[in-house]
mmCIF file of C-alpha atoms in Angstrom:
data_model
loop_
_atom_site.group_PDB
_atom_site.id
_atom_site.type_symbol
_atom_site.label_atom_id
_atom_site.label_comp_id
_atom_site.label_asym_id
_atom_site.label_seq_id
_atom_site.Cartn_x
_atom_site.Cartn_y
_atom_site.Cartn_z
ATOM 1 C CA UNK A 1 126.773 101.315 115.908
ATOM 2 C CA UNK A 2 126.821 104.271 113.489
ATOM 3 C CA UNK A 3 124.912 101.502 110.645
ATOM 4 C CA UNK A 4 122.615 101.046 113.640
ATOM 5 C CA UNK A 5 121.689 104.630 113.823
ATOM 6 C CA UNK A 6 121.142 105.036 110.216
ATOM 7 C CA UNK A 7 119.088 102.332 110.030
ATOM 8 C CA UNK A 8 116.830 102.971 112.777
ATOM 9 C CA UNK A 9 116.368 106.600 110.692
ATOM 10 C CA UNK A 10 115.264 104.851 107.800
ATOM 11 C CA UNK A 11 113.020 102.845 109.792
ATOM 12 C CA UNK A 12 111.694 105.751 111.572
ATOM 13 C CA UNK A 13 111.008 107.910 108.757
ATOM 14 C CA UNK A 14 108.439 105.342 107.529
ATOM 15 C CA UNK A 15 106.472 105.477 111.042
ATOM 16 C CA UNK A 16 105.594 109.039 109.826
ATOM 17 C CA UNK A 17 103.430 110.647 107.018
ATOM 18 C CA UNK A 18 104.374 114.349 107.010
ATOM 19 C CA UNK A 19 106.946 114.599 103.917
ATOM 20 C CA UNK A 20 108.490 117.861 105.567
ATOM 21 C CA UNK A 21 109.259 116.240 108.751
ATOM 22 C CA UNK A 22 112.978 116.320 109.943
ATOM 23 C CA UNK A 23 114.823 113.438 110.921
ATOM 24 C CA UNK A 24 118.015 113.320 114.179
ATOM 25 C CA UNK A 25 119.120 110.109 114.608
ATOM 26 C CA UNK A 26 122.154 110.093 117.570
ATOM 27 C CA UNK A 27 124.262 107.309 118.987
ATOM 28 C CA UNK A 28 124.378 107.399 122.952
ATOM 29 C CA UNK A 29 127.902 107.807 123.704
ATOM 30 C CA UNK A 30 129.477 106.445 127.431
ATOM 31 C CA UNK A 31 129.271 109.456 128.852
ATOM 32 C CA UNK A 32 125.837 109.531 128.535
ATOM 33 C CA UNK A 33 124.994 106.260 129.641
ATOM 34 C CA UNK A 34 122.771 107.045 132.252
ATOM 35 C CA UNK A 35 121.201 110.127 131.069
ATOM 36 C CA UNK A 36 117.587 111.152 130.594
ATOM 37 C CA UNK A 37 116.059 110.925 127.587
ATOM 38 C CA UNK A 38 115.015 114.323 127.303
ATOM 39 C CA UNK A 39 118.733 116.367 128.988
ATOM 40 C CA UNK A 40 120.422 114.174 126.539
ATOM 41 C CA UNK A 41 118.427 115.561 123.518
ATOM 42 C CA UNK A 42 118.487 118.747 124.878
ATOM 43 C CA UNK A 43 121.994 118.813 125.185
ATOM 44 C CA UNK A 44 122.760 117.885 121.629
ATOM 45 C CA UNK A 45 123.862 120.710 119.139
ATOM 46 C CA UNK A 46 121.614 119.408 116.231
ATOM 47 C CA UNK A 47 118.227 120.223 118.174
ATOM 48 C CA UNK A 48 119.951 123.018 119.829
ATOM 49 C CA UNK A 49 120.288 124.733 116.855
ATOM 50 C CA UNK A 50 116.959 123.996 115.538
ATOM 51 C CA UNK A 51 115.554 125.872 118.166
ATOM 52 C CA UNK A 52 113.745 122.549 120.222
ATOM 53 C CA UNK A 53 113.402 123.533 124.063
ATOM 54 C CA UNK A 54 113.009 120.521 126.476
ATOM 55 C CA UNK A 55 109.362 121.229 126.413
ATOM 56 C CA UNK A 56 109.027 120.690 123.548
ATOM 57 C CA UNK A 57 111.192 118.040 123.093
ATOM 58 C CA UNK A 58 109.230 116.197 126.119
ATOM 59 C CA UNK A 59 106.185 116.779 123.791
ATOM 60 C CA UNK A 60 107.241 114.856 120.688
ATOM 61 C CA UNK A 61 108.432 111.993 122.673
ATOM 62 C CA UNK A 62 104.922 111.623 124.350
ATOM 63 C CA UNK A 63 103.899 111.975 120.735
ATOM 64 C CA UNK A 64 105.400 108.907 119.824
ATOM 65 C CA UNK A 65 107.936 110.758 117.683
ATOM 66 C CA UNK A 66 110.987 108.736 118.877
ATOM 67 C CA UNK A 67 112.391 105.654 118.552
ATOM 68 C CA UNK A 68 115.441 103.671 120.935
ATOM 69 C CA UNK A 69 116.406 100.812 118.369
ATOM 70 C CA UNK A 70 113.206 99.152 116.470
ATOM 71 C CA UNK A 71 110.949 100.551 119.478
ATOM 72 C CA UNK A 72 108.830 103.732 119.866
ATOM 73 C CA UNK A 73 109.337 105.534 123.382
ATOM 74 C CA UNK A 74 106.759 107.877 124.789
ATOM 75 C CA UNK A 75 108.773 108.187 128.277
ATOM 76 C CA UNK A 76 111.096 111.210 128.657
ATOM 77 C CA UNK A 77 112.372 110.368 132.268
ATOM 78 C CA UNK A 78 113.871 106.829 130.281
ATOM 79 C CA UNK A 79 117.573 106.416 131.127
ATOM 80 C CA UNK A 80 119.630 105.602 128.448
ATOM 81 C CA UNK A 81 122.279 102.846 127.742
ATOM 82 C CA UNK A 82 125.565 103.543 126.296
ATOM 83 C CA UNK A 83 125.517 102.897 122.386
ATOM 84 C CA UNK A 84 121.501 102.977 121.946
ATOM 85 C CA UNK A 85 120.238 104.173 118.509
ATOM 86 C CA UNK A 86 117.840 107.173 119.003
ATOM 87 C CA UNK A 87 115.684 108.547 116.171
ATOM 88 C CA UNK A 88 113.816 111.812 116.435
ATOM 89 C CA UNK A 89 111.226 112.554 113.645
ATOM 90 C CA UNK A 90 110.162 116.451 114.150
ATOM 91 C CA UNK A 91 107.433 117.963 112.151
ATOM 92 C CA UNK A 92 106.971 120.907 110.117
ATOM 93 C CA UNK A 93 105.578 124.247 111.978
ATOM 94 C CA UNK A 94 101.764 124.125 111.180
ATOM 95 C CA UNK A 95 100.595 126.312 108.399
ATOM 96 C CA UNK A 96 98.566 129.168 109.290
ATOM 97 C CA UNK A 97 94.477 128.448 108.731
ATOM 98 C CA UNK A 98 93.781 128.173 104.902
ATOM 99 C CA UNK A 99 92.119 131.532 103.467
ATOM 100 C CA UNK A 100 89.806 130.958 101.018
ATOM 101 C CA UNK A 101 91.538 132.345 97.713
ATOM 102 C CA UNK A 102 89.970 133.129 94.112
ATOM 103 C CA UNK A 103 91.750 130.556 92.206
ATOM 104 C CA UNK A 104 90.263 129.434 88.613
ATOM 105 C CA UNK A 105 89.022 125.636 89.185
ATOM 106 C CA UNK A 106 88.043 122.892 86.625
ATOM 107 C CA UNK A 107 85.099 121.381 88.377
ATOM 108 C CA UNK A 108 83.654 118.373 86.554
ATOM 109 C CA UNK A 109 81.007 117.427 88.992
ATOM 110 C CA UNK A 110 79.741 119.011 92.188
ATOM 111 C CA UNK A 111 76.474 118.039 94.577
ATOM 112 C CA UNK A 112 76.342 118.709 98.197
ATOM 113 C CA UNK A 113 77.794 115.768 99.123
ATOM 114 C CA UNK A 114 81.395 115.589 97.313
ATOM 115 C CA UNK A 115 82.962 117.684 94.661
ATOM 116 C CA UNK A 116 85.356 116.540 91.546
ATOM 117 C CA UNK A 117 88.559 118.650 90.042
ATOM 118 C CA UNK A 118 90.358 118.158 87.364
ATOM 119 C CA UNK A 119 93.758 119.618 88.633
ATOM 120 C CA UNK A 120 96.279 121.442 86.170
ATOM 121 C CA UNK A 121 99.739 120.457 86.650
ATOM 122 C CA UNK A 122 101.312 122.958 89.250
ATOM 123 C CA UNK A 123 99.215 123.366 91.499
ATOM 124 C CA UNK A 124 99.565 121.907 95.282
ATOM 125 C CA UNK A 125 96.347 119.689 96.577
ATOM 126 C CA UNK A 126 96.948 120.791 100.817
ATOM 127 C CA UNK A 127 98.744 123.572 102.366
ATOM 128 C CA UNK A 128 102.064 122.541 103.796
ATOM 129 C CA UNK A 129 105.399 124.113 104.309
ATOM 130 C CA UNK A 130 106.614 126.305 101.770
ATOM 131 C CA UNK A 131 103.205 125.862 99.789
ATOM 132 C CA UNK A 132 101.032 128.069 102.577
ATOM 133 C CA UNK A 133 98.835 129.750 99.787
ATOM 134 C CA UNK A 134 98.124 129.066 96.294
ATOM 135 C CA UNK A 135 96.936 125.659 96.839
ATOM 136 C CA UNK A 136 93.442 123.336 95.831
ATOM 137 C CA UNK A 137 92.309 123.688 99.289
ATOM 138 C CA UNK A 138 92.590 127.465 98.977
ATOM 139 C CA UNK A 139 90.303 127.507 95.737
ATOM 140 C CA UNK A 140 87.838 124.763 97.112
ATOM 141 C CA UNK A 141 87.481 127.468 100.119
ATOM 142 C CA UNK A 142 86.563 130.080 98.123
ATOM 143 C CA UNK A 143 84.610 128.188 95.505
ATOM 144 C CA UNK A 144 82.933 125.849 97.839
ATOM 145 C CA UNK A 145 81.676 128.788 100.432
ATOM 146 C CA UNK A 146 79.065 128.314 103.008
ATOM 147 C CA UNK A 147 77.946 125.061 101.096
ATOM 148 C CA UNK A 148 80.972 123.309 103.451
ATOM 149 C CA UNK A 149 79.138 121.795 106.165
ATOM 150 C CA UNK A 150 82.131 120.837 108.022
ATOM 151 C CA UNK A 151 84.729 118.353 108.440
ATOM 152 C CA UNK A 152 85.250 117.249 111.914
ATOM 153 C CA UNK A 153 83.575 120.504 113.065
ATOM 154 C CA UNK A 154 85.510 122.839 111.058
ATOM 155 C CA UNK A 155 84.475 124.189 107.462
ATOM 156 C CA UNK A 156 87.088 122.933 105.306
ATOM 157 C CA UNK A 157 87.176 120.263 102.143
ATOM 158 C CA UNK A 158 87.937 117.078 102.933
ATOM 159 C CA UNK A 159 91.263 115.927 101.141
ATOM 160 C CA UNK A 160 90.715 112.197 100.861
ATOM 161 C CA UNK A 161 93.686 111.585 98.396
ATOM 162 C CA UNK A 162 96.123 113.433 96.727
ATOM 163 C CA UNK A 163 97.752 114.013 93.582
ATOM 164 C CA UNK A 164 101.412 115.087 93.095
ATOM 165 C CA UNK A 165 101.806 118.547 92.477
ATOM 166 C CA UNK A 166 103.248 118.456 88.888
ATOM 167 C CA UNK A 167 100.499 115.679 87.747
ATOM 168 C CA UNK A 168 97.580 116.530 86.368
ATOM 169 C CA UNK A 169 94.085 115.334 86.417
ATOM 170 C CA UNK A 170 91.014 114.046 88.676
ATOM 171 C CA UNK A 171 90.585 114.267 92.146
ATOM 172 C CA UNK A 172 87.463 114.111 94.215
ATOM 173 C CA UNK A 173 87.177 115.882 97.312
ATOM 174 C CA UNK A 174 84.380 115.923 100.569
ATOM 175 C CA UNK A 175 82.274 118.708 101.746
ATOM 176 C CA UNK A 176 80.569 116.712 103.945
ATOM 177 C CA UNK A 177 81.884 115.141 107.401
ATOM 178 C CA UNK A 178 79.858 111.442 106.393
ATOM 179 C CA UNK A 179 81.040 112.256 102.863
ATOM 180 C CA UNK A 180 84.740 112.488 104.032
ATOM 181 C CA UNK A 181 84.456 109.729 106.470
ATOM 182 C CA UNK A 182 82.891 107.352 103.715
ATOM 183 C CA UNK A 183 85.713 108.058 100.935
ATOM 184 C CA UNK A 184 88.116 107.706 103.539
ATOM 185 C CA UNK A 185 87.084 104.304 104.054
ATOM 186 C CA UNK A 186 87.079 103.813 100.459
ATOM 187 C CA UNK A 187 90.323 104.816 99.652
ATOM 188 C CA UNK A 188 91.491 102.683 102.580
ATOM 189 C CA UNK A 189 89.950 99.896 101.107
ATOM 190 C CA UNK A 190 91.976 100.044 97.893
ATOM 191 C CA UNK A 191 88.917 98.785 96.011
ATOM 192 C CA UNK A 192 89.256 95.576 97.050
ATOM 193 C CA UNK A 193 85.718 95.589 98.405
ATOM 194 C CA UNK A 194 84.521 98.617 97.848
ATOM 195 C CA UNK A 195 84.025 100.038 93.805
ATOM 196 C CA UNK A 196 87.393 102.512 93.502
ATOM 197 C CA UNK A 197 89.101 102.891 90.055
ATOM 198 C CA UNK A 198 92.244 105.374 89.446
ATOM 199 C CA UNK A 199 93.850 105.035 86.308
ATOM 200 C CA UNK A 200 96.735 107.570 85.363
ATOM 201 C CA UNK A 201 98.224 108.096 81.721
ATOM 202 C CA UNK A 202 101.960 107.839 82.120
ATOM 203 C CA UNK A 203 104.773 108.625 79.067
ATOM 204 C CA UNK A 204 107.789 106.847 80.321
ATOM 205 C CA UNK A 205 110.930 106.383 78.530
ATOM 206 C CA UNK A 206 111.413 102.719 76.432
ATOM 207 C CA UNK A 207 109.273 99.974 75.492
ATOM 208 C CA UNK A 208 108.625 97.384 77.765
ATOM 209 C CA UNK A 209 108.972 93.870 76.592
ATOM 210 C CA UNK A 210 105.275 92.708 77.459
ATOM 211 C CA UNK A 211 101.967 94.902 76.655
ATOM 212 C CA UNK A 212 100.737 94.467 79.802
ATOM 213 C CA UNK A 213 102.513 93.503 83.537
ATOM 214 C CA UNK A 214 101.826 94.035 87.564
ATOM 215 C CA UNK A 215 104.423 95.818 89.832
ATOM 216 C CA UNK A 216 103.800 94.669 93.320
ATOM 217 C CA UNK A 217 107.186 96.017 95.096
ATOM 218 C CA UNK A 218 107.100 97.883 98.510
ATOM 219 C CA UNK A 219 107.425 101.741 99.065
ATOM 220 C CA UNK A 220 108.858 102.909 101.950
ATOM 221 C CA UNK A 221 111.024 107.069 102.406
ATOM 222 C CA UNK A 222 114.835 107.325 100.917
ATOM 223 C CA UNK A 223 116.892 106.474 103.508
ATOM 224 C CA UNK A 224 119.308 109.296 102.436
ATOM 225 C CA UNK A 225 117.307 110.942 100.287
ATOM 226 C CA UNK A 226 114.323 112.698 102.786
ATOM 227 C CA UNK A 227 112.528 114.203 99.624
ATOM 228 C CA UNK A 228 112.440 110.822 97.457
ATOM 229 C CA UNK A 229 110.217 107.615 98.196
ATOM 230 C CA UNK A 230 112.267 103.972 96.778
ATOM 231 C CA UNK A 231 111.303 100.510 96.371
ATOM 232 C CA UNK A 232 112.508 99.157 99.997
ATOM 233 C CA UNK A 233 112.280 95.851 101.733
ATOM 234 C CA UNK A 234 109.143 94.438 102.891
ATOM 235 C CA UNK A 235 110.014 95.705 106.785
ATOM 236 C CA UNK A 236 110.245 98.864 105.608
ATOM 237 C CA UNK A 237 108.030 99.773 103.231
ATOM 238 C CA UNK A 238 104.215 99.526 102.951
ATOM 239 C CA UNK A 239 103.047 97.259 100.106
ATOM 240 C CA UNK A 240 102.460 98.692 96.871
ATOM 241 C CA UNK A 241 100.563 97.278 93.676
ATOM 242 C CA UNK A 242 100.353 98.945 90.381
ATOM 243 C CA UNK A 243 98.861 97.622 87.374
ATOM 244 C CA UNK A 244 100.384 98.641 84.081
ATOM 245 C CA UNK A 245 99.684 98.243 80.059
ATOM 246 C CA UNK A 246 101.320 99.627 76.867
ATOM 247 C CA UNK A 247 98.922 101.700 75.142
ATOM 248 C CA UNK A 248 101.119 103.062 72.600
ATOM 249 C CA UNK A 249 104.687 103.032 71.579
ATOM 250 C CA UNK A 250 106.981 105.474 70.225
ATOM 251 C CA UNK A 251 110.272 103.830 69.595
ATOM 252 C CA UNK A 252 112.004 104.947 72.358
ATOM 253 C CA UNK A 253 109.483 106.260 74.592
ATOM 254 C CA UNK A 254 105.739 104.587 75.398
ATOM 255 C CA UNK A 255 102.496 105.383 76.925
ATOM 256 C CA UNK A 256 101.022 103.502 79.623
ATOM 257 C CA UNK A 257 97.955 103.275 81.419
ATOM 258 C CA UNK A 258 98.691 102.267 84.942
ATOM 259 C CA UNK A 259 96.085 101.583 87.428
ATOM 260 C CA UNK A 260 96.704 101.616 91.325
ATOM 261 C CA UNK A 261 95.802 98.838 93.161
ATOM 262 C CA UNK A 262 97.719 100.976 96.460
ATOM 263 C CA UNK A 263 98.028 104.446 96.295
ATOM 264 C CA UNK A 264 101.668 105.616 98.129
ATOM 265 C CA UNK A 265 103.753 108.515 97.739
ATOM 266 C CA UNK A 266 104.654 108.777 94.437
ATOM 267 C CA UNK A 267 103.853 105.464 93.614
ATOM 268 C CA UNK A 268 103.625 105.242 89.972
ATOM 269 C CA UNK A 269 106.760 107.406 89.469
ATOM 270 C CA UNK A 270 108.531 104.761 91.570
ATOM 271 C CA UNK A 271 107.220 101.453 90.466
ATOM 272 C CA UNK A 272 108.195 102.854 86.780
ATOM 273 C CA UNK A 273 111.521 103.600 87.848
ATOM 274 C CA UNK A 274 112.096 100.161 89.469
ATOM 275 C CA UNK A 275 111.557 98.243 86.287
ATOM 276 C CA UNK A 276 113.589 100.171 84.050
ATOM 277 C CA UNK A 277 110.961 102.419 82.460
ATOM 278 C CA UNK A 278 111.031 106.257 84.059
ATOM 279 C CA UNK A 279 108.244 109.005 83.748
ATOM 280 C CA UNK A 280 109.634 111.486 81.106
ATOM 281 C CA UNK A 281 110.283 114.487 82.458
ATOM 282 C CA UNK A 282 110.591 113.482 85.912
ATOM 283 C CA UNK A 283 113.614 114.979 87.150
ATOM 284 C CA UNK A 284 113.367 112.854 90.301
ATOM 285 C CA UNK A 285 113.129 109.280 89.595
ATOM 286 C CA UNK A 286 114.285 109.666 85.689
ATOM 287 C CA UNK A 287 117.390 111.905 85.683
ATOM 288 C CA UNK A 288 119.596 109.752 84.644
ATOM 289 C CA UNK A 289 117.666 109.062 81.298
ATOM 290 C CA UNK A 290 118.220 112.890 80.283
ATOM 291 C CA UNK A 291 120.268 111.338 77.253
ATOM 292 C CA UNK A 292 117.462 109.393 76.275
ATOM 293 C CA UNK A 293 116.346 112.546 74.332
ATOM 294 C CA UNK A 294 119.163 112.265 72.267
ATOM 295 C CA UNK A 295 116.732 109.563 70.027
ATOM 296 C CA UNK A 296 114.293 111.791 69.695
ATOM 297 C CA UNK A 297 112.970 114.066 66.425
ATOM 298 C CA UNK A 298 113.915 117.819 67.083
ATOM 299 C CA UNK A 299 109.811 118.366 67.302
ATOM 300 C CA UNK A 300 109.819 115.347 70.296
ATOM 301 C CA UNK A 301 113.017 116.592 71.833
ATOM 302 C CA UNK A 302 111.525 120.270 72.085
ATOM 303 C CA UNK A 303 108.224 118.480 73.315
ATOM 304 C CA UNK A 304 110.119 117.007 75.771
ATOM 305 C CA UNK A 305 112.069 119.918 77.208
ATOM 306 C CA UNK A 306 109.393 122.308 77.124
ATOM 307 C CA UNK A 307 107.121 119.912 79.611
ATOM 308 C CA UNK A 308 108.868 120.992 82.410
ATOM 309 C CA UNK A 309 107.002 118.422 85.148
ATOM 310 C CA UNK A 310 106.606 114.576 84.727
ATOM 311 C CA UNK A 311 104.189 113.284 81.817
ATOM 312 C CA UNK A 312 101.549 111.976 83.913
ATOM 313 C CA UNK A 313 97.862 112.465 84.303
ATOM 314 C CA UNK A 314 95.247 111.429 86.861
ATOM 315 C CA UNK A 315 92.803 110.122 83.277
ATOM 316 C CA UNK A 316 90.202 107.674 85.200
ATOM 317 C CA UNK A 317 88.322 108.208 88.721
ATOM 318 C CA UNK A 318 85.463 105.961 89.556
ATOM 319 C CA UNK A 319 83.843 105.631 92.907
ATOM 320 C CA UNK A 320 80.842 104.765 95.017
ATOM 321 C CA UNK A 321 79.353 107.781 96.024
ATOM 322 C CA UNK A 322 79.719 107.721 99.451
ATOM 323 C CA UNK A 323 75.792 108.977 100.052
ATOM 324 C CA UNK A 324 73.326 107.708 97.253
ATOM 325 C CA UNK A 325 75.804 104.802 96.322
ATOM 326 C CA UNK A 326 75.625 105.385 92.326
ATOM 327 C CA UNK A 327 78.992 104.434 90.740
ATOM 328 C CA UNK A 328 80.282 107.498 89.295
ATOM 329 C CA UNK A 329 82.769 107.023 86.748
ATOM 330 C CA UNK A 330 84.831 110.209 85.258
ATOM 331 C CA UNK A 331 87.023 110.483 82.540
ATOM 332 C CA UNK A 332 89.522 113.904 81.804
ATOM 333 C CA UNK A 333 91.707 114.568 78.120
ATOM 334 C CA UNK A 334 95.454 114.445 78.238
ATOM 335 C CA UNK A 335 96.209 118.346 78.848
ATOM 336 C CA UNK A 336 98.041 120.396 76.088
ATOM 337 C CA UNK A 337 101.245 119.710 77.113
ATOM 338 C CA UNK A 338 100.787 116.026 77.152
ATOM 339 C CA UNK A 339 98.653 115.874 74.353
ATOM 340 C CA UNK A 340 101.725 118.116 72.176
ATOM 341 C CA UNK A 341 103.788 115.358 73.841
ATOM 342 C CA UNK A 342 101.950 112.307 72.285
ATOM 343 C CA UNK A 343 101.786 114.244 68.706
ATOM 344 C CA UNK A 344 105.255 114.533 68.503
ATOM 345 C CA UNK A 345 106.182 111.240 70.116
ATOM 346 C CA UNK A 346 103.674 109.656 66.903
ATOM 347 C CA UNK A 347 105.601 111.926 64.731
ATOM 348 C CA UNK A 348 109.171 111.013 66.114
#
């Protein structure tokens, strides 16, 4: 029943968005057959430790947080049955309020509706845990002002999508509560009705064998690995499309342009991975192609090792605005680093 257990976490972990959310999975032993659902969690040491009264634990199960086997529970009088799979998915503490916070910004289009960024590599869209200040949504307070009418009654961008925290490039944000609702429903939409391009420059490692190709594999969270996404099975994962062709070739590294039909955690990163052809520099999905660099010119290697993040950039955005309905279609440079990447690559 142990497999059981560590399934149902796997399963579990997909049911929830939060990437700093904590997983307990538990086995019901005999003596506990019987038991209510919410003594028996707060009996174990696990959630002892972490500090999760009964209250609160009663509060997360009504939350839908838990699972007995494949199905969610929301009662915390159940009793249980001896060798049932439970899975507890706890969230983060919520960050304090955002403060607005005088943080230099690249805006490439603004109007009162919806705002632009091109985002440097390094800095965090959202605040989240361990990344309370310093973030986008910090700047977009402070540069933004009383021009935020309000999202769902509170002044604050709307974050429609997000971009990794080490990739660079375009994202377009809400000030608006119809603005945020509208690219919500566009981003839900995938473009499949609804005009939405993203297209990211990606350096990955190799040459792939056709100049152009679709990765349609789903995406689902690590079962072991909490802070890495992985191609899973269908009942798993959520379904995942990316679009890629070979723009340039450097012997043993290329340049793609990859264009998301779905847009999941860390999708590109992954779908790279999965066919053999890693991001360089991303110390995640690519580590074991380190050695790779070993086939590289000195001025590539040092290009290479001096990135420090992984050699992608958010290059194409193109949407309906929400309001007047124009298509808007923006365009952003490779950033030094990637553009030093590309001339040595050529040079290699």
């Amino acid at each position: 029943m142990r497999e059981g257990a560590e399934k149902i976490a796997g399963e579990i972990v997909d049911l929830v968005e939060e990437e700093e959310d904590l997983l307990f999975s538990f086995e019901v032993p005999p003596e506990a057959a019987g038991t209510r659902l919410d003594r028996f969690l707060a009996e174990r040491p696990e959630l002892v430790a972490a500090h999760l009264s009964r209250t609160r634990l009663k509060s997360l199960i009504e939350d839908g947080r838990l699972t007995i086997g494949p199905v969610p529970v929301r009662d915390a009088s159940r009793r249980l049955a001896a060798g049932e799979a439970v899975a507890l998915a706890v969230p983060p503490p919520e960050p304090a309020e955002p403060q607005p916070e005088n943080i230099p910004l690249n805006v490439v289009f603004e109007d009162a509706h919806l705002l632009v960024v091109d985002k440097p590599a390094g800095l965090v869209v959202h605040p989240a845990h361990g990344h309370e200040t310093g973030t986008l949504v910090n700047a977009l307070l402070a540069h933004c002002g009383a021009s935020l009418s309000g999202i769902g009654g509170v002044k604050k961008p709307g974050i429609v999508h997000r971009i990794d925290k080490d990739t660079s490039g375009l994202i377009v944000v809400a000030k608006t509560d119809a603005a945020h609702k509208g690219l919500s429903r566009l981003f839900e939409d995938h473009g499949r009705k609804l005009h939405l391009v993203r297209e990211y420059l990606a350096f990955v490692w190799g040459v792939p064998e056709r100049v152009r190709g679709t990765v349609e594999a789903p995406i689902g969270r690590h079962v072991t690995q909490r802070e890495k996404m992985a191609v899973v099975s269908e009942e798993r994962g959520r379904d995942a499309v990316t679009h890629w062709e070979l723009i340039e070739s450097f012997g043993a590294a290329s340049l793609l342009a990859c264009r998301l039909e779905t847009g999941r955690t860390h999708q590109i990163r992954v779908h790279m991975a999965h066919i053999g052809h890693p991001l360089i520099g991303d110390s995640t999905y690519g580590a074991g192609f380190k050695t790779k660099t070993a086939l590289l010119s000195p001025a590539a290697r040092g290009a290479v090792e001096a990135l420090g993040r992984q050699a992608l950039h958010a290059a194409t955005l193109g949407f309906a605005h929400p309001a007047t309905r124009e298509e808007l279609l923006f365009e952003s440079e490779l950033p030094a680093d990637l553009a030093a990447l590309r001339e040595a690559l050529a040079g290699n």
